[in-house]
Short mmCIF file of C-alpha atoms in Angstrom, two decimals:
data_model
loop_
_atom_site.label_atom_id
_atom_site.label_comp_id
_atom_site.label_asym_id
_atom_site.label_seq_id
_atom_site.Cartn_x
_atom_site.Cartn_y
_atom_site.Cartn_z
CA UNK A 1 0.00 0.00 0.00
CA UNK A 2 1.32 3.44 -0.89
CA UNK A 3 0.91 6.69 0.98
CA UNK A 4 -2.67 7.18 2.24
CA UNK A 5 -2.79 10.89 2.97
CA UNK A 6 -2.54 13.31 0.08
CA UNK A 7 -2.54 17.09 0.44
CA UNK A 8 -6.27 16.91 1.20
CA UNK A 9 -6.71 13.78 3.29
CA UNK A 10 -7.44 10.23 2.15
CA UNK A 11 -9.43 10.01 -1.07
CA UNK A 12 -10.59 7.34 -3.53
CA UNK A 13 -13.56 5.56 -5.07
CA UNK A 14 -15.91 4.70 -2.22
CA UNK A 15 -16.21 1.00 -1.36
CA UNK A 16 -13.36 0.16 -3.75
CA UNK A 17 -10.34 2.23 -2.72
CA UNK A 18 -11.87 4.02 0.24
CA UNK A 19 -13.55 1.03 1.88
CA UNK A 20 -15.47 0.81 5.16
CA UNK A 21 -12.59 -1.33 6.45
CA UNK A 22 -10.13 1.48 5.73
CA UNK A 23 -12.48 4.04 7.29
CA UNK A 24 -12.82 1.84 10.41
CA UNK A 25 -9.03 1.57 10.65
CA UNK A 26 -8.63 5.32 10.15
CA UNK A 27 -11.08 5.89 12.98
CA UNK A 28 -9.24 3.47 15.26
CA UNK A 29 -5.77 4.73 14.43
CA UNK A 30 -6.83 8.38 14.60
CA UNK A 31 -8.44 8.00 18.02
CA UNK A 32 -5.49 5.95 19.24
CA UNK A 33 -3.03 8.70 18.25
CA UNK A 34 -5.26 11.35 19.83
CA UNK A 35 -5.43 9.34 23.09
CA UNK A 36 -1.80 10.29 23.69
CA UNK A 37 -3.18 13.73 24.60
CA UNK A 38 -6.59 12.80 25.98
CA UNK A 39 -7.62 9.40 27.32
CA UNK A 40 -11.13 9.83 25.90
CA UNK A 41 -10.77 12.04 22.83
CA UNK A 42 -13.85 13.69 21.33
CA UNK A 43 -14.12 13.79 17.53
CA UNK A 44 -16.73 15.71 15.54
CA UNK A 45 -17.74 14.20 12.18
CA UNK A 46 -19.46 15.97 9.27
CA UNK A 47 -20.11 14.89 5.69
CA UNK A 48 -21.38 16.07 2.32
CA UNK A 49 -24.34 14.59 0.42
CA UNK A 50 -22.68 11.60 -1.30
CA UNK A 51 -24.46 8.26 -1.11
CA UNK A 52 -21.36 6.69 0.46
CA UNK A 53 -21.27 9.22 3.31
CA UNK A 54 -23.49 7.17 5.64
CA UNK A 55 -21.40 4.04 5.14
CA UNK A 56 -18.10 5.78 5.82
CA UNK A 57 -19.51 7.77 8.73
CA UNK A 58 -20.69 4.57 10.41
CA UNK A 59 -17.35 2.82 9.86
CA UNK A 60 -15.32 5.79 11.12
CA UNK A 61 -17.55 6.15 14.16
CA UNK A 62 -17.25 2.46 15.01
CA UNK A 63 -13.46 2.66 14.80
CA UNK A 64 -13.29 5.67 17.11
CA UNK A 65 -15.71 4.17 19.64
CA UNK A 66 -13.83 0.85 19.61
CA UNK A 67 -10.71 2.43 21.11
CA UNK A 68 -12.59 4.59 23.60
CA UNK A 69 -13.09 7.87 21.75
CA UNK A 70 -16.38 9.74 21.70
CA UNK A 71 -18.09 11.09 18.56
CA UNK A 72 -20.31 14.08 17.82
CA UNK A 73 -22.08 13.56 14.48
CA UNK A 74 -23.29 16.78 12.84
CA UNK A 75 -24.54 15.26 9.56
CA UNK A 76 -24.46 17.08 6.23
CA UNK A 77 -22.51 20.28 6.71
CA UNK A 78 -19.73 22.18 4.85
CA UNK A 79 -16.08 21.31 5.43
CA UNK A 80 -15.32 24.76 6.93
CA UNK A 81 -18.20 24.28 9.37
CA UNK A 82 -16.46 21.20 10.80
CA UNK A 83 -13.26 23.23 11.16
CA UNK A 84 -15.18 25.96 13.02
CA UNK A 85 -17.19 23.56 15.17
CA UNK A 86 -14.11 21.54 16.14
CA UNK A 87 -12.91 24.59 18.04
CA UNK A 88 -16.37 25.70 19.22
CA UNK A 89 -17.12 22.34 20.85
CA UNK A 90 -13.54 22.08 22.19
CA UNK A 91 -13.05 18.70 20.53
CA UNK A 92 -9.75 16.92 20.02
CA UNK A 93 -10.29 16.61 16.27
CA UNK A 94 -12.74 17.05 13.43
CA UNK A 95 -13.29 14.73 10.48
CA UNK A 96 -14.93 15.60 7.16
CA UNK A 97 -16.22 12.87 4.85
CA UNK A 98 -16.11 14.46 1.41
CA UNK A 99 -14.33 14.35 -1.94
CA UNK A 100 -14.89 18.09 -2.44
CA UNK A 101 -15.39 18.86 -6.16
CA UNK A 102 -15.07 15.23 -7.37
CA UNK A 103 -17.99 13.23 -8.73
CA UNK A 104 -20.21 11.20 -6.42
CA UNK A 105 -18.47 7.82 -6.69
CA UNK A 106 -15.42 9.29 -4.95
CA UNK A 107 -15.23 10.14 -1.29
CA UNK A 108 -12.58 11.27 1.13
CA UNK A 109 -11.69 11.51 4.81
CA UNK A 110 -9.97 14.65 6.06
CA UNK A 111 -8.84 15.36 9.62
CA UNK A 112 -8.73 18.70 11.46
CA UNK A 113 -7.16 19.30 14.84
CA UNK A 114 -9.04 20.81 17.78
CA UNK A 115 -8.20 24.33 16.61
CA UNK A 116 -9.76 23.78 13.19
CA UNK A 117 -6.50 23.46 11.24
CA UNK A 118 -5.65 20.49 9.08
CA UNK A 119 -4.00 17.78 11.13
CA UNK A 120 -0.25 18.08 11.53
CA UNK A 121 1.83 16.04 9.06
CA UNK A 122 3.50 14.12 11.90
CA UNK A 123 0.15 12.98 13.30
CA UNK A 124 -1.04 11.98 9.82
CA UNK A 125 2.16 9.95 9.42
CA UNK A 126 1.57 8.20 12.76
CA UNK A 127 -1.98 7.29 11.71
CA UNK A 128 -0.72 6.14 8.32
CA UNK A 129 2.12 4.06 9.78
CA UNK A 130 -0.31 2.22 12.07
CA UNK A 131 -2.56 1.30 9.12
CA UNK A 132 0.17 0.45 6.61
CA UNK A 133 2.06 -1.64 9.19
CA UNK A 134 -1.19 -3.48 10.06
CA UNK A 135 -0.73 -2.69 13.75
CA UNK A 136 -3.88 -3.62 15.69
CA UNK A 137 -4.41 -0.73 18.11
CA UNK A 138 -7.79 -2.12 19.17
CA UNK A 139 -7.17 -3.24 22.75
CA UNK A 140 -10.67 -4.75 22.83
CA UNK A 141 -11.74 -2.59 25.72
CA UNK A 142 -15.06 -3.39 27.35
CA UNK A 143 -17.62 -1.90 29.68
CA UNK A 144 -17.62 1.83 30.23
CA UNK A 145 -14.27 2.24 28.45
CA UNK A 146 -16.01 1.92 25.06
CA UNK A 147 -16.75 5.27 23.45
CA UNK A 148 -20.20 6.66 22.70
CA UNK A 149 -21.93 9.13 20.41
CA UNK A 150 -22.55 12.45 22.14
CA UNK A 151 -25.39 14.92 21.69
CA UNK A 152 -23.98 18.25 20.49
CA UNK A 153 -26.53 20.03 22.66
CA UNK A 154 -26.95 22.81 20.10
CA UNK A 155 -27.95 22.88 16.44
CA UNK A 156 -24.60 22.70 14.62
CA UNK A 157 -26.01 24.16 11.41
CA UNK A 158 -27.49 27.18 13.19
CA UNK A 159 -24.23 27.75 15.10
CA UNK A 160 -22.32 27.86 11.84
CA UNK A 161 -24.88 30.15 10.19
CA UNK A 162 -24.57 32.55 13.15
CA UNK A 163 -20.77 32.49 12.76
CA UNK A 164 -21.10 33.38 9.06
CA UNK A 165 -23.51 36.22 9.71
CA UNK A 166 -21.29 37.61 12.46
CA UNK A 167 -18.58 38.29 9.85
CA UNK A 168 -20.62 40.95 8.02
CA UNK A 169 -22.40 44.20 8.93
CA UNK A 170 -24.54 44.86 5.85
CA UNK A 171 -27.93 43.96 4.43
CA UNK A 172 -28.68 42.73 0.92
CA UNK A 173 -32.26 43.99 0.52
CA UNK A 174 -33.05 44.60 -3.15
CA UNK A 175 -30.23 42.36 -4.40
CA UNK A 176 -31.18 39.44 -6.63
CA UNK A 177 -28.73 36.58 -6.11
CA UNK A 178 -28.54 33.17 -7.76
CA UNK A 179 -26.97 30.45 -5.58
CA UNK A 180 -25.62 27.19 -7.00
CA UNK A 181 -25.01 24.76 -4.15
CA UNK A 182 -23.69 21.87 -6.31
CA UNK A 183 -26.26 19.53 -4.72
CA UNK A 184 -23.75 19.45 -1.91
CA UNK A 185 -23.13 20.40 1.70
CA UNK A 186 -24.23 24.05 1.42
CA UNK A 187 -27.69 23.33 0.01
CA UNK A 188 -29.51 24.44 3.17
CA UNK A 189 -27.01 26.81 4.77
CA UNK A 190 -26.31 29.16 1.84
CA UNK A 191 -30.00 29.84 1.27
CA UNK A 192 -30.64 30.51 4.98
CA UNK A 193 -27.70 32.91 5.19
CA UNK A 194 -28.67 34.97 2.18
CA UNK A 195 -32.38 35.04 2.97
CA UNK A 196 -31.61 36.27 6.48
CA UNK A 197 -29.70 39.20 4.93
CA UNK A 198 -32.76 40.21 2.92
CA UNK A 199 -31.63 39.15 -0.55
CA UNK A 200 -34.00 37.86 -3.21
CA UNK A 201 -32.76 34.32 -3.78
CA UNK A 202 -32.94 32.02 -6.78
CA UNK A 203 -31.37 28.68 -5.94
CA UNK A 204 -30.16 25.79 -8.08
CA UNK A 205 -28.19 22.67 -7.22
CA UNK A 206 -30.15 22.31 -3.98
CA UNK A 207 -31.83 18.94 -4.46
CA UNK A 208 -29.20 16.34 -3.50
CA UNK A 209 -30.04 12.68 -4.02
CA UNK A 210 -26.67 11.10 -3.18
CA UNK A 211 -25.43 10.82 -6.75
CA UNK A 212 -25.90 14.30 -8.28
CA UNK A 213 -23.29 16.19 -6.24
CA UNK A 214 -21.16 18.39 -8.59
CA UNK A 215 -23.04 16.88 -11.55
CA UNK A 216 -23.10 19.66 -14.14
CA UNK A 217 -23.38 22.25 -11.39
CA UNK A 218 -21.39 24.03 -8.72
CA UNK A 219 -18.05 25.83 -8.89
CA UNK A 220 -16.52 23.35 -11.35
CA UNK A 221 -19.46 23.62 -13.78
CA UNK A 222 -20.75 27.22 -13.71
CA UNK A 223 -22.54 27.00 -17.08
CA UNK A 224 -25.99 26.51 -15.55
CA UNK A 225 -25.37 29.39 -13.16
CA UNK A 226 -24.37 31.66 -16.06
CA UNK A 227 -27.63 30.86 -17.85
CA UNK A 228 -29.73 31.39 -14.71
CA UNK A 229 -28.10 34.76 -13.90
CA UNK A 230 -28.75 36.08 -17.42
CA UNK A 231 -32.25 34.61 -17.62
CA UNK A 232 -33.32 36.12 -14.29
CA UNK A 233 -31.46 39.46 -14.66
CA UNK A 234 -29.76 38.76 -11.32
CA UNK A 235 -27.11 41.01 -9.81
CA UNK A 236 -24.71 38.14 -9.16
CA UNK A 237 -24.37 34.36 -9.16
CA UNK A 238 -22.46 32.43 -6.48
CA UNK A 239 -21.36 28.84 -6.98
CA UNK A 240 -19.95 26.50 -4.32
CA UNK A 241 -18.50 23.02 -4.70
CA UNK A 242 -19.65 19.79 -3.07
CA UNK A 243 -18.21 20.48 0.38
CA UNK A 244 -18.61 24.28 0.07
CA UNK A 245 -14.97 25.24 0.60
CA UNK A 246 -14.73 26.92 -2.85
CA UNK A 247 -16.40 29.89 -4.49
CA UNK A 248 -16.76 30.86 -8.14
CA UNK A 249 -18.71 34.00 -9.07
CA UNK A 250 -20.75 35.04 -12.12
CA UNK A 251 -21.33 38.76 -12.75
CA UNK A 252 -24.58 40.34 -13.96
CA UNK A 253 -23.53 39.96 -17.62
CA UNK A 254 -22.85 36.22 -17.24
CA UNK A 255 -19.06 36.43 -17.11
CA UNK A 256 -17.33 33.95 -14.78
CA UNK A 257 -15.11 35.52 -12.10
CA UNK A 258 -12.52 33.04 -10.84
CA UNK A 259 -10.68 32.86 -7.54
CA UNK A 260 -7.83 35.11 -8.72
CA UNK A 261 -10.15 38.05 -9.36
CA UNK A 262 -12.18 37.40 -6.20
CA UNK A 263 -8.99 37.45 -4.12
CA UNK A 264 -7.69 40.58 -5.86
CA UNK A 265 -10.95 42.49 -5.32
CA UNK A 266 -11.15 41.45 -1.66
CA UNK A 267 -7.47 42.24 -1.03
CA UNK A 268 -8.03 45.76 -2.35
CA UNK A 269 -11.04 46.13 -0.03
CA UNK A 270 -9.01 44.95 2.97
CA UNK A 271 -6.23 47.41 2.13
CA UNK A 272 -8.69 50.31 1.85
CA UNK A 273 -10.11 49.37 5.25
CA UNK A 274 -6.69 49.06 6.87
CA UNK A 275 -7.18 45.32 7.45
CA UNK A 276 -4.60 43.92 5.01
CA UNK A 277 -2.01 42.70 7.50
CA UNK A 278 1.59 42.89 6.29
CA UNK A 279 0.22 44.42 3.04
CA UNK A 280 0.35 40.89 1.63
CA UNK A 281 -1.79 38.42 -0.25
CA UNK A 282 -0.88 34.75 -0.72
CA UNK A 283 -1.42 32.86 -4.00
CA UNK A 284 -0.09 29.75 -5.74
CA UNK A 285 2.20 29.39 -8.74
CA UNK A 286 -0.93 28.93 -10.87
CA UNK A 287 -2.22 32.44 -10.14
CA UNK A 288 -2.70 34.47 -13.29
CA UNK A 289 -0.18 37.08 -14.39
CA UNK A 290 -3.11 39.52 -14.53
CA UNK A 291 -3.65 38.95 -10.81
CA UNK A 292 -0.01 39.82 -10.12
CA UNK A 293 -0.20 42.97 -12.26
CA UNK A 294 -3.36 44.08 -10.42
CA UNK A 295 -1.71 43.57 -7.05
CA UNK A 296 1.37 45.44 -8.21
CA UNK A 297 -0.79 48.38 -9.29
CA UNK A 298 -2.36 48.39 -5.82
CA UNK A 299 1.09 48.14 -4.20
CA UNK A 300 0.18 44.84 -2.56
CA UNK A 301 2.91 42.23 -2.15
CA UNK A 302 2.19 38.67 -3.34
CA UNK A 303 3.65 35.60 -1.63
CA UNK A 304 3.67 32.61 -3.99
CA UNK A 305 3.39 28.97 -2.85
CA UNK A 306 3.05 25.54 -4.42
CA UNK A 307 -0.38 24.36 -5.57
CA UNK A 308 -2.66 23.32 -2.70
CA UNK A 309 -4.56 25.18 0.02
CA UNK A 310 -2.38 23.52 2.66
CA UNK A 311 0.68 25.37 1.33
CA UNK A 312 -1.26 28.63 1.07
CA UNK A 313 -2.29 28.40 4.73
CA UNK A 314 1.20 27.44 5.88
CA UNK A 315 2.64 30.56 4.23
CA UNK A 316 -0.14 32.75 5.64
CA UNK A 317 0.54 31.53 9.17
CA UNK A 318 4.24 32.08 8.66
CA UNK A 319 3.90 35.67 7.41
CA UNK A 320 0.76 36.90 9.16
CA UNK A 321 -1.08 37.37 5.85
CA UNK A 322 -4.88 37.44 6.26
CA UNK A 323 -6.07 36.55 2.75
CA UNK A 324 -4.90 33.91 0.32
CA UNK A 325 -6.12 31.24 -2.02
CA UNK A 326 -6.26 29.65 -5.43
CA UNK A 327 -7.73 30.24 -8.88
CA UNK A 328 -10.15 27.39 -8.17
CA UNK A 329 -11.95 29.56 -5.62
CA UNK A 330 -10.48 28.01 -2.49
CA UNK A 331 -9.99 31.22 -0.47
CA UNK A 332 -8.93 31.68 3.15
CA UNK A 333 -9.95 34.75 5.15
CA UNK A 334 -7.80 34.15 8.20
CA UNK A 335 -9.60 36.76 10.32
CA UNK A 336 -12.58 34.42 10.40
CA UNK A 337 -11.60 30.89 9.43
CA UNK A 338 -8.81 28.33 9.37
CA UNK A 339 -9.60 26.88 5.96
CA UNK A 340 -11.25 27.73 2.65
CA UNK A 341 -14.91 28.64 3.06
CA UNK A 342 -17.08 29.24 0.02
CA UNK A 343 -20.07 30.84 1.76
CA UNK A 344 -17.91 33.02 4.00
CA UNK A 345 -15.81 34.10 1.00
CA UNK A 346 -18.98 35.00 -0.88
CA UNK A 347 -20.08 37.24 2.00
CA UNK A 348 -16.73 39.03 2.08
CA UNK A 349 -16.94 39.45 -1.68
CA UNK A 350 -20.44 40.92 -1.43
CA UNK A 351 -19.00 43.39 1.10
CA UNK A 352 -16.30 44.39 -1.38
CA UNK A 353 -18.90 45.05 -4.09
CA UNK A 354 -21.05 47.15 -1.75
CA UNK A 355 -18.06 49.15 -0.51
CA UNK A 356 -16.91 49.87 -4.08
CA UNK A 357 -20.22 51.41 -5.15
CA UNK A 358 -19.71 49.77 -8.56
CA UNK A 359 -21.39 46.94 -10.42
CA UNK A 360 -19.57 43.63 -10.30
CA UNK A 361 -18.76 43.75 -14.01
CA UNK A 362 -17.13 47.17 -13.55
CA UNK A 363 -15.14 45.95 -10.56
CA UNK A 364 -14.00 42.74 -12.23
CA UNK A 365 -13.20 44.60 -15.45
CA UNK A 366 -10.45 46.49 -13.63
CA UNK A 367 -8.44 43.25 -13.46
CA UNK A 368 -7.23 41.87 -16.77
CA UNK A 369 -6.97 38.09 -16.73
CA UNK A 370 -4.55 36.69 -19.31
CA UNK A 371 -5.39 33.52 -21.26
CA UNK A 372 -3.85 30.33 -19.87
CA UNK A 373 -3.20 27.12 -21.80
CA UNK A 374 -2.47 23.85 -20.00
CA UNK A 375 -1.11 20.84 -21.92
CA UNK A 376 -0.15 17.48 -20.40
CA UNK A 377 3.04 15.77 -21.56
CA UNK A 378 3.07 12.03 -20.81
CA UNK A 379 6.53 10.86 -19.68
CA UNK A 380 8.20 7.94 -17.96
CA UNK A 381 7.89 8.31 -14.19
CA UNK A 382 11.67 7.83 -13.87
CA UNK A 383 12.20 11.27 -15.45
CA UNK A 384 9.65 13.27 -13.43
CA UNK A 385 12.35 14.75 -11.20
CA UNK A 386 15.11 15.18 -13.78
CA UNK A 387 13.51 16.46 -17.00
CA UNK A 388 14.39 20.07 -16.12
CA UNK A 389 18.09 19.20 -16.16
CA UNK A 390 17.96 18.64 -19.93
CA UNK A 391 19.67 21.49 -21.78
CA UNK A 392 17.36 21.30 -24.81
CA UNK A 393 14.27 21.65 -22.61
CA UNK A 394 15.84 24.56 -20.70
CA UNK A 395 16.81 26.32 -23.92
CA UNK A 396 13.27 25.89 -25.30
CA UNK A 397 11.77 27.43 -22.15
CA UNK A 398 14.17 30.40 -22.27
CA UNK A 399 13.29 31.00 -25.91
CA UNK A 400 9.53 30.97 -25.15
CA UNK A 401 9.96 33.32 -22.19
CA UNK A 402 11.92 35.75 -24.37
CA UNK A 403 9.17 35.60 -26.98
CA UNK A 404 6.44 36.28 -24.41
CA UNK A 405 8.47 39.04 -22.72
CA UNK A 406 6.66 40.63 -19.73
CA UNK A 407 3.20 39.70 -20.96
CA UNK A 408 3.46 35.97 -20.37
CA UNK A 409 5.19 33.15 -18.56
CA UNK A 410 5.94 29.44 -18.63
CA UNK A 411 5.21 27.10 -15.73
CA UNK A 412 6.08 23.41 -15.85
CA UNK A 413 5.37 21.03 -12.98
CA UNK A 414 5.06 17.27 -12.61
CA UNK A 415 1.76 15.65 -11.68
CA UNK A 416 1.74 14.28 -8.15
CA UNK A 417 -0.26 11.18 -9.09
CA UNK A 418 0.19 10.47 -12.82
CA UNK A 419 3.15 10.01 -15.24
CA UNK A 420 2.59 13.50 -16.58
CA UNK A 421 4.32 16.85 -16.75
CA UNK A 422 1.91 19.78 -16.91
CA UNK A 423 2.97 22.55 -19.28
CA UNK A 424 1.21 25.85 -18.61
CA UNK A 425 1.69 28.98 -20.72
CA UNK A 426 0.14 32.34 -20.09
CA UNK A 427 0.09 35.37 -22.36
CA UNK A 428 -2.00 37.99 -24.11
CA UNK A 429 -2.24 36.06 -27.41
CA UNK A 430 -4.17 32.81 -26.84
CA UNK A 431 -3.50 31.35 -30.28
CA UNK A 432 0.21 31.95 -29.91
CA UNK A 433 0.55 30.44 -26.42
CA UNK A 434 -1.56 27.46 -27.48
CA UNK A 435 0.91 26.65 -30.25
CA UNK A 436 3.95 27.23 -28.03
CA UNK A 437 2.55 25.06 -25.21
CA UNK A 438 1.94 22.13 -27.56
CA UNK A 439 5.41 22.48 -29.07
CA UNK A 440 7.03 22.35 -25.63
CA UNK A 441 4.84 19.44 -24.46
CA UNK A 442 5.65 17.49 -27.64
CA UNK A 443 9.37 18.04 -27.08
CA UNK A 444 9.17 16.83 -23.46
CA UNK A 445 7.16 13.75 -24.48
CA UNK A 446 9.55 12.86 -27.30
CA UNK A 447 12.61 13.05 -25.03
CA UNK A 448 11.26 11.37 -21.91
CA UNK A 449 8.74 8.69 -22.91
#
């Protein structure tokens, strides 16, 4: 068995790769590791709307109870809600059962610590070592040493909604807003939040049946949202993914506003309000050159990390930065949350629009987003760490960069899971960068098959 934990927990096809047996063992091993700090650890568990959620929740719970841990089950709820509630309930850990933006047959298990941050790498490694080494940590305790499911005592969903509403001080009366909840974890919460602020709501992707999560809807498929915004003459469309930790926006004309532009607009708002700590924003290597130019114009410094929200958060904690995220719409507002939160991000974005006094299309139009082309080059895995040492490849990259000058860039990175190198070019001439990207990918494939 290879490494279990990726950058976003354990993930795979439910009941094939992510089996109830594995979930049971993750529950046992996780509770066992947590018992080093607390003899009877308390773990809160939430899930999205996938059909496999009940199965994995039951298996995880059984594993935790079997080694003496206690469980609070909060049902269908966004990933960031579990992070928030882990701290609110003073638990030892939180677990989310979700595969985020993936299709329904996948599922995942992600751990948070008691402060709502993703579990430390060392603890993940301890859990992983126990499972991979087939160590039986089940001491077959009996009697009152067995764990039990606890009553939260308060409505977890309402607690989270109150937390979201506490982050804003405006009303949305007279605003027509389309919400796309991806048939996922936000399907009740997003509507309640926006109705309580007085907005006129049109909602799609809010009828989950276990298999339609992210199916042609949500942040990864905004086409339906675009149509609904234009058809209803709405002021804005807001799309979340299956576990509601991402946000993609559609303006009143039907144009899609990605995470780069959302972050840029919100960073400018924070700077104007004197809340942009360290005058910094954090983004990944995939952030658009247009984003960087917009931040430069606003005299905001950009810290750049590897791809993955984990790396974004690590850098933010290191520097004191309060806003960061990814093109995909995974955005962290560290004043209010410890992880990406789609609904919370949408509220902060609505605040930025209101404060600007402009329409969303005007605001977004101030940030030029350059075309990006991504081409996969299939190579032998043996070369995934050495291909950049080849002089011909290096010379080809230098030549492309000279051709693009300051209005473009080249980014090449290996896939973490497949025998691929991803070639990304960015520039102001889409036809040109498309041709150059394919030329470079073809060269890499030819040399390193």
